[in-house]
PDB file of C-alpha atoms in Angstrom:
ATOM      1  CA  UNK A  16      68.290 232.079 102.864  1.00 76.00           C
ATOM      2  CA  UNK A  17      71.063 231.675 106.087  1.00 76.00           C
ATOM      3  CA  UNK A  18      68.063 230.477 108.647  1.00 79.00           C
ATOM      4  CA  UNK A  19      67.351 227.893 104.941  1.00 85.00           C
ATOM      5  CA  UNK A  20      70.729 226.257 105.350  1.00 95.00           C
ATOM      6  CA  UNK A  21      72.665 227.268 108.638  1.00 95.00           C
ATOM      7  CA  UNK A  22      71.399 225.136 111.611  1.00 95.00           C
ATOM      8  CA  UNK A  23      70.887 227.813 113.601  1.00 93.00           C
ATOM      9  CA  UNK A  24      72.972 226.104 117.681  1.00 96.00           C
ATOM     10  CA  UNK A  25      75.955 224.906 115.971  1.00 97.00           C
ATOM     11  CA  UNK A  26      76.156 227.466 112.564  1.00 95.00           C
ATOM     12  CA  UNK A  27      77.208 224.313 110.869  1.00 97.00           C
ATOM     13  CA  UNK A  28      75.667 223.696 107.313  1.00 97.00           C
ATOM     14  CA  UNK A  29      72.250 221.623 108.582  1.00 97.00           C
ATOM     15  CA  UNK A  30      71.844 217.838 106.429  1.00 97.00           C
ATOM     16  CA  UNK A  31      70.515 219.589 103.107  1.00 96.00           C
ATOM     17  CA  UNK A  32      72.289 222.299 102.867  1.00 97.00           C
ATOM     18  CA  UNK A  33      75.627 219.825 103.019  1.00 97.00           C
ATOM     19  CA  UNK A  34      73.872 217.474 100.996  1.00 97.00           C
ATOM     20  CA  UNK A  35      73.568 219.663  98.405  1.00 96.00           C
ATOM     21  CA  UNK A  36      77.206 221.029  98.994  1.00 95.00           C
ATOM     22  CA  UNK A  37      78.240 217.457  99.042  1.00 96.00           C
ATOM     23  CA  UNK A  38      76.822 216.219  96.226  1.00 95.00           C
ATOM     24  CA  UNK A  39      77.488 219.175  93.982  1.00 94.00           C
ATOM     25  CA  UNK A  40      81.674 218.191  95.092  1.00 93.00           C
ATOM     26  CA  UNK A  41      80.362 214.459  93.809  1.00 94.00           C
ATOM     27  CA  UNK A  42      80.024 215.695  90.084  1.00 92.00           C
ATOM     28  CA  UNK A  43      83.352 216.544  89.125  1.00 86.00           C
ATOM     29  CA  UNK A  44      84.596 213.496  88.276  1.00 85.00           C
ATOM     30  CA  UNK A  45      87.923 214.540  87.410  1.00 86.00           C
ATOM     31  CA  UNK A  46      88.435 214.666  91.005  1.00 88.00           C
ATOM     32  CA  UNK A  47      89.052 213.323  94.861  1.00 93.00           C
ATOM     33  CA  UNK A  48      86.292 213.560  97.608  1.00 95.00           C
ATOM     34  CA  UNK A  49      86.446 212.254 100.298  1.00 96.00           C
ATOM     35  CA  UNK A  50      83.462 212.153 104.003  1.00 97.00           C
ATOM     36  CA  UNK A  51      84.072 211.684 106.556  1.00 98.00           C
ATOM     37  CA  UNK A  52      81.117 211.261 109.096  1.00 98.00           C
ATOM     38  CA  UNK A  53      81.702 212.224 113.414  1.00 98.00           C
ATOM     39  CA  UNK A  54      79.417 211.138 115.718  1.00 98.00           C
ATOM     40  CA  UNK A  55      80.021 211.787 119.625  1.00 98.00           C
ATOM     41  CA  UNK A  56      80.569 209.056 122.038  1.00 98.00           C
ATOM     42  CA  UNK A  57      78.026 209.045 125.009  1.00 97.00           C
ATOM     43  CA  UNK A  58      76.583 212.697 124.146  1.00 97.00           C
ATOM     44  CA  UNK A  59      72.560 210.768 125.658  1.00 97.00           C
ATOM     45  CA  UNK A  60      74.851 210.706 128.762  1.00 97.00           C
ATOM     46  CA  UNK A  61      76.230 214.295 128.778  1.00 97.00           C
ATOM     47  CA  UNK A  62      72.676 215.250 128.167  1.00 96.00           C
ATOM     48  CA  UNK A  63      71.198 213.147 130.839  1.00 97.00           C
ATOM     49  CA  UNK A  64      73.642 214.228 132.883  1.00 97.00           C
ATOM     50  CA  UNK A  65      74.735 217.566 132.926  1.00 98.00           C
ATOM     51  CA  UNK A  66      71.639 218.546 131.184  1.00 97.00           C
ATOM     52  CA  UNK A  67      70.549 219.908 127.540  1.00 97.00           C
ATOM     53  CA  UNK A  68      71.526 223.303 128.042  1.00 97.00           C
ATOM     54  CA  UNK A  69      75.430 221.547 128.677  1.00 98.00           C
ATOM     55  CA  UNK A  70      74.874 219.447 125.232  1.00 98.00           C
ATOM     56  CA  UNK A  71      74.293 222.823 122.924  1.00 98.00           C
ATOM     57  CA  UNK A  72      77.344 223.799 124.575  1.00 98.00           C
ATOM     58  CA  UNK A  73      79.163 220.980 123.269  1.00 98.00           C
ATOM     59  CA  UNK A  74      77.951 220.905 119.886  1.00 98.00           C
ATOM     60  CA  UNK A  75      78.289 224.330 119.893  1.00 98.00           C
ATOM     61  CA  UNK A  76      82.394 224.362 120.901  1.00 98.00           C
ATOM     62  CA  UNK A  77      82.861 221.150 118.765  1.00 98.00           C
ATOM     63  CA  UNK A  78      81.762 222.423 115.406  1.00 98.00           C
ATOM     64  CA  UNK A  79      83.838 225.220 116.009  1.00 97.00           C
ATOM     65  CA  UNK A  80      86.603 223.481 117.552  1.00 98.00           C
ATOM     66  CA  UNK A  81      86.026 221.508 113.948  1.00 98.00           C
ATOM     67  CA  UNK A  82      85.659 224.364 111.938  1.00 97.00           C
ATOM     68  CA  UNK A  83      90.179 225.827 112.848  1.00 97.00           C
ATOM     69  CA  UNK A  84      91.337 222.219 111.273  1.00 97.00           C
ATOM     70  CA  UNK A  85      89.409 222.773 108.020  1.00 96.00           C
ATOM     71  CA  UNK A  86      90.363 224.616 104.977  1.00 92.00           C
ATOM     72  CA  UNK A  87      87.671 227.023 103.227  1.00 90.00           C
ATOM     73  CA  UNK A  88      87.040 225.150 101.103  1.00 88.00           C
ATOM     74  CA  UNK A  89      86.106 222.519 103.151  1.00 94.00           C
ATOM     75  CA  UNK A  90      82.122 221.723 104.913  1.00 95.00           C
ATOM     76  CA  UNK A  91      80.811 220.746 107.868  1.00 98.00           C
ATOM     77  CA  UNK A  92      77.688 219.288 107.969  1.00 98.00           C
ATOM     78  CA  UNK A  93      74.817 218.625 111.312  1.00 98.00           C
ATOM     79  CA  UNK A  94      73.190 215.239 110.212  1.00 97.00           C
ATOM     80  CA  UNK A  95      71.628 215.678 113.198  1.00 94.00           C
ATOM     81  CA  UNK A  96      71.310 214.938 117.198  1.00 95.00           C
ATOM     82  CA  UNK A  97      74.733 214.942 117.367  1.00 97.00           C
ATOM     83  CA  UNK A  98      76.014 212.838 114.001  1.00 98.00           C
ATOM     84  CA  UNK A  99      78.538 215.671 111.213  1.00 98.00           C
ATOM     85  CA  UNK A 100      80.180 215.150 107.992  1.00 98.00           C
ATOM     86  CA  UNK A 101      82.046 216.374 106.209  1.00 98.00           C
ATOM     87  CA  UNK A 102      83.502 217.002 102.962  1.00 97.00           C
ATOM     88  CA  UNK A 103      86.638 217.129 101.639  1.00 96.00           C
ATOM     89  CA  UNK A 104      87.521 217.745  98.133  1.00 94.00           C
ATOM     90  CA  UNK A 105      90.495 217.168  97.275  1.00 91.00           C
ATOM     91  CA  UNK A 106      92.914 215.639 100.007  1.00 91.00           C
ATOM     92  CA  UNK A 107      94.558 212.301  99.647  1.00 91.00           C
ATOM     93  CA  UNK A 108      93.492 209.710 101.672  1.00 90.00           C
ATOM     94  CA  UNK A 109      96.699 209.923 104.017  1.00 94.00           C
ATOM     95  CA  UNK A 110      95.327 213.935 104.304  1.00 96.00           C
ATOM     96  CA  UNK A 111      91.966 213.189 104.823  1.00 97.00           C
ATOM     97  CA  UNK A 112      93.054 210.947 107.524  1.00 97.00           C
ATOM     98  CA  UNK A 113      95.186 212.870 109.167  1.00 97.00           C
ATOM     99  CA  UNK A 114      92.040 215.646 109.090  1.00 97.00           C
ATOM    100  CA  UNK A 115      90.266 213.460 111.471  1.00 98.00           C
ATOM    101  CA  UNK A 116      93.167 212.498 113.284  1.00 98.00           C
ATOM    102  CA  UNK A 117      93.347 216.828 114.184  1.00 98.00           C
ATOM    103  CA  UNK A 118      89.683 217.037 114.393  1.00 98.00           C
ATOM    104  CA  UNK A 119      89.387 214.119 117.362  1.00 98.00           C
ATOM    105  CA  UNK A 120      92.646 215.700 119.546  1.00 98.00           C
ATOM    106  CA  UNK A 121      90.862 219.136 119.128  1.00 98.00           C
ATOM    107  CA  UNK A 122      87.916 217.906 120.649  1.00 98.00           C
ATOM    108  CA  UNK A 123      88.998 215.600 123.203  1.00 98.00           C
ATOM    109  CA  UNK A 124      92.035 218.133 123.848  1.00 98.00           C
ATOM    110  CA  UNK A 125      88.236 220.444 125.001  1.00 98.00           C
ATOM    111  CA  UNK A 126      88.096 222.378 128.241  1.00 98.00           C
ATOM    112  CA  UNK A 127      84.492 221.727 129.970  1.00 98.00           C
ATOM    113  CA  UNK A 128      84.886 223.985 132.593  1.00 97.00           C
ATOM    114  CA  UNK A 129      82.834 227.611 130.867  1.00 97.00           C
ATOM    115  CA  UNK A 130      80.339 224.799 130.663  1.00 97.00           C
ATOM    116  CA  UNK A 131      79.439 224.480 134.163  1.00 96.00           C
ATOM    117  CA  UNK A 132      81.189 220.876 134.598  1.00 97.00           C
ATOM    118  CA  UNK A 133      84.242 219.020 133.701  1.00 97.00           C
ATOM    119  CA  UNK A 134      84.002 216.182 131.557  1.00 97.00           C
ATOM    120  CA  UNK A 135      86.213 213.894 128.957  1.00 97.00           C
ATOM    121  CA  UNK A 136      84.982 214.129 124.906  1.00 98.00           C
ATOM    122  CA  UNK A 137      85.361 212.387 122.115  1.00 98.00           C
ATOM    123  CA  UNK A 138      83.821 211.282 118.735  1.00 98.00           C
ATOM    124  CA  UNK A 139      84.527 209.128 116.503  1.00 98.00           C
ATOM    125  CA  UNK A 140      85.293 208.572 112.349  1.00 98.00           C
ATOM    126  CA  UNK A 141      84.726 206.755 109.423  1.00 98.00           C
ATOM    127  CA  UNK A 142      86.000 207.973 106.150  1.00 97.00           C
ATOM    128  CA  UNK A 143      85.597 207.189 102.437  1.00 96.00           C
ATOM    129  CA  UNK A 144      86.713 208.256  99.760  1.00 95.00           C
ATOM    130  CA  UNK A 145      85.810 208.557  95.889  1.00 94.00           C
ATOM    131  CA  UNK A 146      88.753 208.248  93.381  1.00 89.00           C
ATOM    132  CA  UNK A 147      89.836 210.524  90.801  1.00 81.00           C
ATOM    133  CA  UNK A 148      87.212 209.073  87.928  1.00 76.00           C
ATOM    134  CA  UNK A 149      86.345 206.682  90.133  1.00 77.00           C
ATOM    135  CA  UNK A 150      82.050 205.130  91.004  1.00 76.00           C
ATOM    136  CA  UNK A 151      81.615 206.273  93.753  1.00 86.00           C
ATOM    137  CA  UNK A 152      78.303 208.585  93.971  1.00 93.00           C
ATOM    138  CA  UNK A 153      77.507 210.392  97.043  1.00 95.00           C
ATOM    139  CA  UNK A 154      75.554 208.390  98.455  1.00 95.00           C
ATOM    140  CA  UNK A 155      77.676 205.141  98.629  1.00 95.00           C
ATOM    141  CA  UNK A 156      80.770 206.864  99.486  1.00 96.00           C
ATOM    142  CA  UNK A 157      78.408 208.669 102.892  1.00 97.00           C
ATOM    143  CA  UNK A 158      77.745 204.998 102.909  1.00 96.00           C
ATOM    144  CA  UNK A 159      80.539 203.096 102.913  1.00 96.00           C
ATOM    145  CA  UNK A 160      81.938 206.521 105.867  1.00 97.00           C
ATOM    146  CA  UNK A 161      78.554 205.561 107.510  1.00 97.00           C
ATOM    147  CA  UNK A 162      80.588 201.712 107.466  1.00 97.00           C
ATOM    148  CA  UNK A 163      83.179 202.898 108.718  1.00 97.00           C
ATOM    149  CA  UNK A 164      82.111 204.703 111.683  1.00 98.00           C
ATOM    150  CA  UNK A 165      80.166 201.821 112.904  1.00 98.00           C
ATOM    151  CA  UNK A 166      83.722 199.933 112.677  1.00 98.00           C
ATOM    152  CA  UNK A 167      84.699 203.093 114.324  1.00 98.00           C
ATOM    153  CA  UNK A 168      82.047 203.132 116.999  1.00 97.00           C
ATOM    154  CA  UNK A 169      82.273 199.177 117.640  1.00 97.00           C
ATOM    155  CA  UNK A 170      86.032 199.029 118.114  1.00 96.00           C
ATOM    156  CA  UNK A 171      85.842 201.267 120.966  1.00 96.00           C
ATOM    157  CA  UNK A 172      85.096 204.732 120.166  1.00 98.00           C
ATOM    158  CA  UNK A 173      87.332 208.065 120.241  1.00 98.00           C
ATOM    159  CA  UNK A 174      89.395 206.633 116.786  1.00 98.00           C
ATOM    160  CA  UNK A 175      89.414 207.572 112.921  1.00 98.00           C
ATOM    161  CA  UNK A 176      88.188 204.590 110.746  1.00 98.00           C
ATOM    162  CA  UNK A 177      89.069 203.948 106.726  1.00 97.00           C
ATOM    163  CA  UNK A 178      86.465 202.555 104.608  1.00 96.00           C
ATOM    164  CA  UNK A 179      87.930 199.652 102.209  1.00 88.00           C
TER     165      UNK A 179
END
């Protein structure tokens, strides 16, 4: 069961398990739920320059760092490659932004020297929230978070953007 739900490299939920858990959170229309999409900036460059073993080290380190910023009730999933999602139930928009900002700063503070190389790490974030009684489904909220992530990337990366 563990291997069917968890990404083997990062130990975050895999895409299917994360989606199932997040969809469950969206079934309660009497609670606010937010999705945060996170994408490592210039990750291909890390793999190309330092090798895939270093890229794997980065992904594991980033997941450990992000998990340390979350509550037990929050879920982190690897959607694929260097893209991750966080489901945050029962947070205000300001609280979600603060969590994403803490994650962004914690990633930028990762000491990469244990990987054998010294380089900068940054990530971009997109946030969307379904308010209490709101009509947005999991899929619509995910699409909105993806649009916000796209804006973060387009506006220079290493930033948090909230969908409005």
